[in-house]
Coordinates of C-alpha atoms in Angstrom, one line a residue:
X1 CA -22.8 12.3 -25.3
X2 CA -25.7 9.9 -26.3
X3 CA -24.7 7.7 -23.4
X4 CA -24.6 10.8 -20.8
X5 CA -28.2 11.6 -22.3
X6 CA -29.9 8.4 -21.9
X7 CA -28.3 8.4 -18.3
X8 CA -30.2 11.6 -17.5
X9 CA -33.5 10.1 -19.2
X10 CA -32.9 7.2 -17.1
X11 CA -32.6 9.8 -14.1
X12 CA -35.6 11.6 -14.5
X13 CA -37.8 8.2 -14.7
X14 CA -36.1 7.8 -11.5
X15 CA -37.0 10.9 -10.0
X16 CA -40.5 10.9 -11.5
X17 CA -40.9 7.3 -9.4
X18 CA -39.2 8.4 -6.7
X19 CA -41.6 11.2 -6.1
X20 CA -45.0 9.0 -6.8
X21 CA -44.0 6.7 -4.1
X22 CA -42.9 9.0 -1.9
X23 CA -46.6 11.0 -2.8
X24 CA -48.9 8.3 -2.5
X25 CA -47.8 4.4 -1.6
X26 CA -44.3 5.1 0.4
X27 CA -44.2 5.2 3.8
X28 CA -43.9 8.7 4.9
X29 CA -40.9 8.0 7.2
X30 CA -39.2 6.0 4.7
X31 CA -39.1 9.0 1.9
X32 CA -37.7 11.4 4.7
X33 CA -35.3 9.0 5.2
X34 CA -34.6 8.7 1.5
X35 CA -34.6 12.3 0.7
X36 CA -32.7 13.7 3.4
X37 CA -29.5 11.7 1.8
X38 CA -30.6 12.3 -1.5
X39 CA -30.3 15.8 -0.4
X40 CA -27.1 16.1 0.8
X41 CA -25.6 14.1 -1.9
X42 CA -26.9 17.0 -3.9
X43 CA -25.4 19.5 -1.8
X44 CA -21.9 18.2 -3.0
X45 CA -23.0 18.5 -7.0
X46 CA -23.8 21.8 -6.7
X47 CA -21.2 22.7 -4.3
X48 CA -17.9 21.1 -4.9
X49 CA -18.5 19.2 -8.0
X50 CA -20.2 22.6 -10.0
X51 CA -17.4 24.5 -8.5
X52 CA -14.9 21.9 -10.4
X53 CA -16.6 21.4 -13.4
X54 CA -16.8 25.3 -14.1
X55 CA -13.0 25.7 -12.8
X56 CA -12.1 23.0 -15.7
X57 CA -13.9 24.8 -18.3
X58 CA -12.3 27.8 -17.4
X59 CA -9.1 26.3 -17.8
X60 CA -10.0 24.2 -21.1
X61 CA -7.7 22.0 -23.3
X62 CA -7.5 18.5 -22.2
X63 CA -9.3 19.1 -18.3
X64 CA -12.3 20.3 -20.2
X65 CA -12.2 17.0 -22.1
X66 CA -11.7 14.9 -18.7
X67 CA -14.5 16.1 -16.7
X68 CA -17.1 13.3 -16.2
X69 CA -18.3 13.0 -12.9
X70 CA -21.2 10.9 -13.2
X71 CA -23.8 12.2 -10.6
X72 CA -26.9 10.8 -12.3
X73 CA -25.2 7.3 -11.7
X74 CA -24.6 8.4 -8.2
X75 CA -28.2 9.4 -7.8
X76 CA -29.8 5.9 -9.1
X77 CA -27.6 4.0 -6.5
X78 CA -28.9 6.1 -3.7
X79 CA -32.4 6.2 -4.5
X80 CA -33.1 2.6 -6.4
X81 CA -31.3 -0.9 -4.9
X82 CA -32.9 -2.5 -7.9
X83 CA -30.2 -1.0 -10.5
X84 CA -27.2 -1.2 -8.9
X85 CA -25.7 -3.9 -10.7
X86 CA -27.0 -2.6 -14.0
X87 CA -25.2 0.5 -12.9
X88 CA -21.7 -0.8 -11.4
X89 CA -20.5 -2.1 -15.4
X90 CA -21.3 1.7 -16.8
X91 CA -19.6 2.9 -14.4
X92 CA -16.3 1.0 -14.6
X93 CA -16.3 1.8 -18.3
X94 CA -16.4 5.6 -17.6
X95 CA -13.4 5.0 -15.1
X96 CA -11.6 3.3 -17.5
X97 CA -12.2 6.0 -20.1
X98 CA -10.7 8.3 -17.9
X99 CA -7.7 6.2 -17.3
X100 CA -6.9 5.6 -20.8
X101 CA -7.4 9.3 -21.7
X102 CA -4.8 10.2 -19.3
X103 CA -2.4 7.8 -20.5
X104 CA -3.0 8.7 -24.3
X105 CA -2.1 12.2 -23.3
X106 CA 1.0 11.9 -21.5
X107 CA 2.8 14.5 -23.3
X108 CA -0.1 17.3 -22.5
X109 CA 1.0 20.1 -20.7
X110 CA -1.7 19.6 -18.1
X111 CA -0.7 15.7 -17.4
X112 CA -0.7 16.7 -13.3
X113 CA -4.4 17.5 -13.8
X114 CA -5.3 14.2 -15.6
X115 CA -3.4 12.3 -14.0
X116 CA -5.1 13.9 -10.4
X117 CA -8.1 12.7 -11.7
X118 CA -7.1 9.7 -13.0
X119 CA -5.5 8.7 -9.9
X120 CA -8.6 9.4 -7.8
X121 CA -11.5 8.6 -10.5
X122 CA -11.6 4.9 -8.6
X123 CA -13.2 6.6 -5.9
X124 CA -16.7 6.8 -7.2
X125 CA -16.7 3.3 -7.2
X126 CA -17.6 4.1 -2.8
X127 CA -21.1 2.9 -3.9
X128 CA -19.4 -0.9 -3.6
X129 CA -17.6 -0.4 -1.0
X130 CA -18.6 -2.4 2.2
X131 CA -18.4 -2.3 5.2
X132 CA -15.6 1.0 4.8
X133 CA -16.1 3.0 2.0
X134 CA -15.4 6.4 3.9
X135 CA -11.6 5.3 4.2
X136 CA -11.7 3.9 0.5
X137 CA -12.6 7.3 -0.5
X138 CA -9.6 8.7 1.8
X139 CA -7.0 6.5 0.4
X140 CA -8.6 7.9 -3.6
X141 CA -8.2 11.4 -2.0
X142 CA -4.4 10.9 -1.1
X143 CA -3.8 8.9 -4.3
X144 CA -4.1 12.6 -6.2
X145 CA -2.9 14.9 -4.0
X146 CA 0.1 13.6 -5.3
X147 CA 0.0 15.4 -8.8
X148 CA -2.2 18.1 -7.3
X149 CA 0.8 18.9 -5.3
X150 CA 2.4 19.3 -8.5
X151 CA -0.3 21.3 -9.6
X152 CA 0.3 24.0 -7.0
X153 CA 4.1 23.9 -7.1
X154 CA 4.0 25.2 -10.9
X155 CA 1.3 27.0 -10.8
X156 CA 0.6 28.6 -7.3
X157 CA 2.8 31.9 -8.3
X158 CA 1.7 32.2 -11.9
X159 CA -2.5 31.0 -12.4
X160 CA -4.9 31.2 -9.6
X161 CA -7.4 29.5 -11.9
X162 CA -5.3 26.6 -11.2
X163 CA -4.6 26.5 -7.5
X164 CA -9.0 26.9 -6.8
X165 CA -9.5 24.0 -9.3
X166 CA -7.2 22.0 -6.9
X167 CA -9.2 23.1 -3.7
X168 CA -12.0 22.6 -5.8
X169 CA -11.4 18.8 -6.7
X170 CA -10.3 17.6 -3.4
X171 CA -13.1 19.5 -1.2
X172 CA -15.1 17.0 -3.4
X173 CA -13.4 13.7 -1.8
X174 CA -13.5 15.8 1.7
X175 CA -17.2 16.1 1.5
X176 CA -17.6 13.1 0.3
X177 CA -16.2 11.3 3.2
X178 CA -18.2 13.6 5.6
X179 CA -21.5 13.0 3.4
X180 CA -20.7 9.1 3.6
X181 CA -19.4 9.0 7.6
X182 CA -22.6 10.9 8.3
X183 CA -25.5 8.7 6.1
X184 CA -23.5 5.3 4.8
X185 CA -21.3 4.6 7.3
X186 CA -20.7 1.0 6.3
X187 CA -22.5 0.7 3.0
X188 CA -25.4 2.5 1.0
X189 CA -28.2 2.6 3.8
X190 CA -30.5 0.5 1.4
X191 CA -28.0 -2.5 2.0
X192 CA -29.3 -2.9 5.3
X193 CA -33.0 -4.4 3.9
X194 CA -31.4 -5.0 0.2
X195 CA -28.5 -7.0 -1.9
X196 CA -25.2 -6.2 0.4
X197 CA -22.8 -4.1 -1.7
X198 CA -19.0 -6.1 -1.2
X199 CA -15.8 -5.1 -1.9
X200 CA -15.5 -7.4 -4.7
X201 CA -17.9 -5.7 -6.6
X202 CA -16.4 -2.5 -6.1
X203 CA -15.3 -1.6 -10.7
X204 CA -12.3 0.2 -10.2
X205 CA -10.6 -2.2 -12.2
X206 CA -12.9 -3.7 -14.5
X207 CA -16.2 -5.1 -14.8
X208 CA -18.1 -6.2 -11.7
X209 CA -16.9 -10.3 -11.1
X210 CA -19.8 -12.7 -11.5
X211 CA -21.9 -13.6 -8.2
X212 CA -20.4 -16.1 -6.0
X213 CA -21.6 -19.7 -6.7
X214 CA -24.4 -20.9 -4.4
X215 CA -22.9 -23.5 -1.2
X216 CA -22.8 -26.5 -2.0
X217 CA -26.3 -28.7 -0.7
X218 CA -26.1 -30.5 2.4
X219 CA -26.0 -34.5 2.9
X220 CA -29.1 -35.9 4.0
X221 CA -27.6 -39.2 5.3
X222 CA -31.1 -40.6 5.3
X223 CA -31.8 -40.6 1.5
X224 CA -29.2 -43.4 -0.7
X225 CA -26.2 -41.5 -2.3
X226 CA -25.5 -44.1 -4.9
X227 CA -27.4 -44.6 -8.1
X228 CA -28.8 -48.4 -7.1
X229 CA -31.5 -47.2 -5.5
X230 CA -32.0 -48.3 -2.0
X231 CA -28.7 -50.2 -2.2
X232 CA -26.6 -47.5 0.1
X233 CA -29.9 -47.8 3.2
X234 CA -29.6 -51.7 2.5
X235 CA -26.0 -51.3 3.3
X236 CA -26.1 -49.4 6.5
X237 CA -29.0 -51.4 8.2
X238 CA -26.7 -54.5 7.7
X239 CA -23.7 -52.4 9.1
X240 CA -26.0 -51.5 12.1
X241 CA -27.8 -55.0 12.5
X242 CA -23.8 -56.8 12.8
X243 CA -23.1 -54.4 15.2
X244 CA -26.2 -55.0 17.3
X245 CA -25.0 -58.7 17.4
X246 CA -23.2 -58.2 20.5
X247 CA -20.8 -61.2 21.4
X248 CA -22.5 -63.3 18.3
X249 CA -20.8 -60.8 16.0
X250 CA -17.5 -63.7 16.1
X251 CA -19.7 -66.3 14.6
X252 CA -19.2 -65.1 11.2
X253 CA -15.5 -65.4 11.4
X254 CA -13.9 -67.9 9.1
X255 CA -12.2 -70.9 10.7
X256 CA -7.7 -71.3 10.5
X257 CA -6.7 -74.8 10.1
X258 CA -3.4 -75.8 12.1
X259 CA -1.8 -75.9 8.5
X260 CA -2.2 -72.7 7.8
X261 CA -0.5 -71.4 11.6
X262 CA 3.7 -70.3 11.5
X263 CA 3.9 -71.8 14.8
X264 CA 3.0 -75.2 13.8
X265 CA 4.3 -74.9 10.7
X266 CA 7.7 -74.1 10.2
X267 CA 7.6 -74.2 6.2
X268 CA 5.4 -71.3 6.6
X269 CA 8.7 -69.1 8.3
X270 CA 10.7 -68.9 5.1
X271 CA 8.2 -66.9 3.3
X272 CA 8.1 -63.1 3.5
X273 CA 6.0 -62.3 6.3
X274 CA 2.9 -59.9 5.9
X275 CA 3.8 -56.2 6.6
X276 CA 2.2 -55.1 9.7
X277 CA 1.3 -52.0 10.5
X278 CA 1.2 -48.5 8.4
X279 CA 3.3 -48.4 5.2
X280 CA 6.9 -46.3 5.7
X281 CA 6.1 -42.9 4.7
X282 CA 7.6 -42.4 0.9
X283 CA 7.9 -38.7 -0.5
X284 CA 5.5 -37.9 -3.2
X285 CA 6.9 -37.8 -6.7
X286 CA 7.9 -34.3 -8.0
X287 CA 5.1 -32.6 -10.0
X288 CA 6.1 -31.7 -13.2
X289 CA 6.3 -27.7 -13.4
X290 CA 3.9 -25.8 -15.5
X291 CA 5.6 -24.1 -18.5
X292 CA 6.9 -20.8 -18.4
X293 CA 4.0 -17.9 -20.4
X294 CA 4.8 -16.7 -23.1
X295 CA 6.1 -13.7 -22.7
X296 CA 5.8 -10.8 -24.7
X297 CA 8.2 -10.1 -28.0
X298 CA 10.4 -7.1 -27.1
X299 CA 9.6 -4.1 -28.5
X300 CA 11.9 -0.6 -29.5
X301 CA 10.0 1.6 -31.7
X302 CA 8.5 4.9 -32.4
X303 CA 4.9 5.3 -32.1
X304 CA 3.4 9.0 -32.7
X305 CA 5.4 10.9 -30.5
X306 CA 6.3 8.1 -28.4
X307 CA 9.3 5.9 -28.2
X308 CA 7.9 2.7 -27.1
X309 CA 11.1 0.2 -24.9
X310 CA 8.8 -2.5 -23.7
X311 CA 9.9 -6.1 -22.7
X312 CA 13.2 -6.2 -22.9
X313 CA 15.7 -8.8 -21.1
X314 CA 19.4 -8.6 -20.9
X315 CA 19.3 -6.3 -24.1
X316 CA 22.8 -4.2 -23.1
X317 CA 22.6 -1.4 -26.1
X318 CA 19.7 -0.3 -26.6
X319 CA 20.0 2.9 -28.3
X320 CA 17.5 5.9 -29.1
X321 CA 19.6 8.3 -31.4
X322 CA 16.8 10.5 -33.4
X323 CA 15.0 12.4 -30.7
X324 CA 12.9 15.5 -31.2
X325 CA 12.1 17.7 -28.9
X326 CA 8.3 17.0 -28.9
X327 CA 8.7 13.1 -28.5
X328 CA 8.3 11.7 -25.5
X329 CA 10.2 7.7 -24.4
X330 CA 8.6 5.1 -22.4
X331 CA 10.5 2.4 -20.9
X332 CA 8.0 -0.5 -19.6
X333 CA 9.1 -4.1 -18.2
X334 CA 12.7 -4.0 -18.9
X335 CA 15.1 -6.2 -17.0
X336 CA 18.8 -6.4 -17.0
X337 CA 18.9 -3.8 -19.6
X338 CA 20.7 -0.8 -20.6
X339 CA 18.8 2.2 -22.4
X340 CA 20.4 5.5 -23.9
X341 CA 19.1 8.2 -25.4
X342 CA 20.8 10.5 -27.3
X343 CA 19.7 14.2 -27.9
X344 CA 17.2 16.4 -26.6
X345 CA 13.4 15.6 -26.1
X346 CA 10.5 16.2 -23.4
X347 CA 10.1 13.3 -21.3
X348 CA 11.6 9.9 -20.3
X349 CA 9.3 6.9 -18.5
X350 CA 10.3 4.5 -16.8
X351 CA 7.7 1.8 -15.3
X352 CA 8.1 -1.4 -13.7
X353 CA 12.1 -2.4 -14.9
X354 CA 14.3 -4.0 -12.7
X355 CA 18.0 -3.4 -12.7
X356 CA 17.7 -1.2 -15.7
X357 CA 20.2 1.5 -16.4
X358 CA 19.1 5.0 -18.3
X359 CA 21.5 7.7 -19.8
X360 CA 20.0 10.3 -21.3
X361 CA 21.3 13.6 -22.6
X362 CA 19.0 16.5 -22.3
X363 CA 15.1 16.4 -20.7
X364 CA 13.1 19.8 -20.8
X365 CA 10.5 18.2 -18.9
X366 CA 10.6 15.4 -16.2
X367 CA 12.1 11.8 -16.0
X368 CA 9.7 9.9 -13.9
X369 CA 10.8 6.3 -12.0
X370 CA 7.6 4.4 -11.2
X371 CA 7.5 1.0 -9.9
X372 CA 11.0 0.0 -10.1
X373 CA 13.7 -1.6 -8.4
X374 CA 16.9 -1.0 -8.6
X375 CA 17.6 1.3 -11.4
X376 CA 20.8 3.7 -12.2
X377 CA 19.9 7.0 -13.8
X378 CA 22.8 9.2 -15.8
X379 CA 22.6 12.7 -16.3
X380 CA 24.7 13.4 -19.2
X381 CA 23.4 17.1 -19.5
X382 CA 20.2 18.8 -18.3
X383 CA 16.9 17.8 -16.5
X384 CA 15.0 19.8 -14.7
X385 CA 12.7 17.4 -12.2
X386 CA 13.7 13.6 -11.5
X387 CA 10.2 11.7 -10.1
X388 CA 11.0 8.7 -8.1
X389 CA 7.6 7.4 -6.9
X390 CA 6.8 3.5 -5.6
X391 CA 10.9 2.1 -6.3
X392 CA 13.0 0.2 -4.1
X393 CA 16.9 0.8 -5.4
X394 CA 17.7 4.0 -7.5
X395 CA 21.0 5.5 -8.4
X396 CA 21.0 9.1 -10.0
X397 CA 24.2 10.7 -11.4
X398 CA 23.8 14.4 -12.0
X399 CA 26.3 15.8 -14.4
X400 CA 27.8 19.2 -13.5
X401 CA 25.3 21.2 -15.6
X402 CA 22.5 19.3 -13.8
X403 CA 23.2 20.3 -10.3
X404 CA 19.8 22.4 -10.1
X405 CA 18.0 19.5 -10.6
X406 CA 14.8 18.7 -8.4
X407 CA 14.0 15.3 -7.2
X408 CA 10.5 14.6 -5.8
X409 CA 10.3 10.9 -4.1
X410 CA 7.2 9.2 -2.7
X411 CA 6.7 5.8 -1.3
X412 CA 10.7 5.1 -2.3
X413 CA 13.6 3.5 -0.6
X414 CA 17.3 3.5 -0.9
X415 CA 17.9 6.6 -3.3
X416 CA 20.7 8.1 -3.7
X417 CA 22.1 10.8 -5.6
X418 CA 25.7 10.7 -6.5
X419 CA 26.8 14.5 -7.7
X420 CA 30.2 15.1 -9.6
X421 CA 33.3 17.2 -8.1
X422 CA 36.0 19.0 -9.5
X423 CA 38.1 16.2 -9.9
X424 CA 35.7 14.0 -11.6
X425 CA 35.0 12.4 -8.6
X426 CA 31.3 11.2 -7.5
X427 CA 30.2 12.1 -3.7
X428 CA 27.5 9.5 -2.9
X429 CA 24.4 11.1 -0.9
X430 CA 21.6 9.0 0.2
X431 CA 17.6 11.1 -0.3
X432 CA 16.3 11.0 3.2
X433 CA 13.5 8.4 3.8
X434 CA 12.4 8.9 7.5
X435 CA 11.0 12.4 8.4
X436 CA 9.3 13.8 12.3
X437 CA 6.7 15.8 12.3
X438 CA 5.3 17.7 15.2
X439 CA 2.4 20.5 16.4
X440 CA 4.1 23.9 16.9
X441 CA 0.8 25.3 17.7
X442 CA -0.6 26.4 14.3
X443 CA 0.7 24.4 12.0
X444 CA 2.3 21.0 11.1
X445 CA 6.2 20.7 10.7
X446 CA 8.1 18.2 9.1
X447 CA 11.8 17.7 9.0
X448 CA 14.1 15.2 8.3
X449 CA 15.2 12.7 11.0
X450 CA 19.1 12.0 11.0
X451 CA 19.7 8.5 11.3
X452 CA 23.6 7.9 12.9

């Protein structure tokens, strides 16, 4: 809260400037300019953004706690070029706040609306964003209609509060990319006459990277490079005066006695003869390879409400027997590994493995696959919603009591779910990857495209 005040002091200094240039020593046409973007920009506050922010208050708990759309940033980088780099490092830290929030509250029951805005918070790094930021903000926009998807799936029969806090949150990326295509096409428009806003400044990440080191300063030929003075000029004038010499330039040449010649003296044939020519070509010796980093220890424990599985490699039984149903496991950077959980509990992670295997018991919430490749998931009793988002390679074997199961893929190849028959025996089915969509004349429809 102190920070978000002295942001708004900061603001009204700002405006106060703003309005006294403008008033007296601005040019007339220049603050028109100014304020018509200013303007619009604050058409989408108190449109779309108030909208949101009310909708999220409304709905409290942990979206109340994530709103922080930083408009009074926004506003300095429209109407000042002089603190946009002061501005670019606060604003990465509130993006990162928002980030980490979500990922401390995994286990909230509103984790689709953090992780919506978490997804998309990146966005209002546009500022930074040449020479496109209007498809920047587009790419943010689809990044969380992912989990608002989600959103209206649980919620579209049961809260409306819910469904206009989605329309609410992504007609602010929609006008955003009008508001930008329409005034800052390829940039903020001060970037034309001010410091160029690049990509790599954009802090979705992190702090803004240091400037880019000046080029390098050019060779003037004409002044000495060495540190004897006027040695180096001495040398070239002699270099130019030989060459000047014309046919004396042989004078110089030293003298070979007969003595000295092979063919007039055969003692000189039994000695190795002087290499002519370029050397054979000999392969450069092998460079010795850098160690391997150190990697991380592995790590199986319970933190909070979380069972943390990080780092393991070729660890076969690894084991999770005392599960409540409140705790929550997260399996991150596990390779050639086996994990099983035992008993029944809200959630299972996993996140960047590679040939990892899971069987799990009972899941009242979701199992979500993120960033893997190849992976085989068990079923051993109930789970109501399998995520597979971003993995190349997944497996999943329903049990019989699991047959109502939902699996939502995105960005995900060669799935396939293998469901049990009477016999005991597994029917492999692949999750369809390619999909047609045409224009029926109101609408969009997809279906899936059968591939022989």
């Amino acid at each position: 809260m102190a920070e978000l005040a002295s942001l708004v002091q900061r603001l009204e200094v700002a405006v106060s400037r703003l309005e006294s240039v403008s008033g007296s020593g601005g040019s007339a046409g220049e603050s028109a300019a100014v304020s018509v973007y200013v303007e619009a920009f604050d058409e989408i506050i108190q449109g779309p953004v108030a909208q949101y922010v009310s909708l999220s208050q409304k709905i409290g708990g942990d979206v109340q706690k994530h709103v922080c759309y930083r408009s009074h940033d926004q506003h300095l980088f429209l109407v000042f070029p002089a603190v946009f780099t002061s501005l670019l490092q606060p604003m990465s830290k509130i993006i990162q706040q928002v980030q980490s929030f979500r990922e401390q509250n995994r286990t909230s029951a509103l984790f689709n609306h953090l992780s919506a805005v978490s997804e998309s918070v990146p966005g209002l790094g546009w500022v930074a964003m040449a020479p496109k930021p209007g498809p920047y903000v587009r790419d943010m926009q689809d990044a969380a209609m992912f989990y608002t998807n989600r959103v209206l799936k649980e919620y579209k029969e049961k809260d409306k509060t819910h469904v206009d806090w989605v329309k609410a949150y992504l007609s602010i990326w929609t006008d955003l990319q009008s508001y930008i295509k329409q005034h800052h096409t390829t940039g903020l428009s001060w970037s034309k006459s001010g410091p160029v806003a690049s990509a790599s400044a954009a802090p979705a990440g992190g702090c803004p990277p240091p400037p880019p080191m000046p080029p390098p300063p050019s060779m003037d030929i004409s002044q000495s490079s060495g540190g004897g003075g006027g040695g180096a000029a001495d040398n070239r004038n002699a270099l130019f005066a030989s060459i000047n010499k014309g046919g004396d330039i042989t004078k110089g040449l030293r003298h070979v006695s007969d003595d000295k010649k092979t063919h007039k003296n055969p003692n000189l044939r039994g000695q190795a003869p002087v290499p002519a020519g370029p050397k054979p070509y000999c392969p450069p010796a092998p460079r010795p390879t850098a160690t391997a980093a150190s990697t991380l220890p592995p790590v199986l424990e319970l933190d909070g409400k979380k069972w943390k599985v990080e780092n393991h490699e070729g660890a076969e039984n690894l084991v999770i027997s005392e599960t409540e149903l409140k705790q929550v496991v997260y399996a991150f950077k596990c390779n050639k590994s086996t994990l099983q959980v035992k008993g029944k509990l809200n959630s299972i992670t996993l996140d960047n493995c590679k040939k990892m295997g899971l069987v799990f018991d009972h899941v009242v919430g979701i199992v979500e696959i993120i960033n893997c490749k190849d992976v085989k998931i068990q079923v051993m009793g109930k789970v109501p919603t399998i995520s597979i988002n971003k993995t190349d390679g997944c497996h999943v074997y329903l049990s019989s009591d699991s047959l109502k199961c939902e699996i939502i893929s995105a960005k995900s190849s060669e799935m396939n779910v293998l469901v049990p028959g009477k016999d005991g025996e597994f029917t492999e089915l692949p999750v369809p990857e390619q999909f047609k969509t045409v224009w029926d004349g109101s609408k969009l429809v997809t279906t899936v495209t059968e591939i022989a």
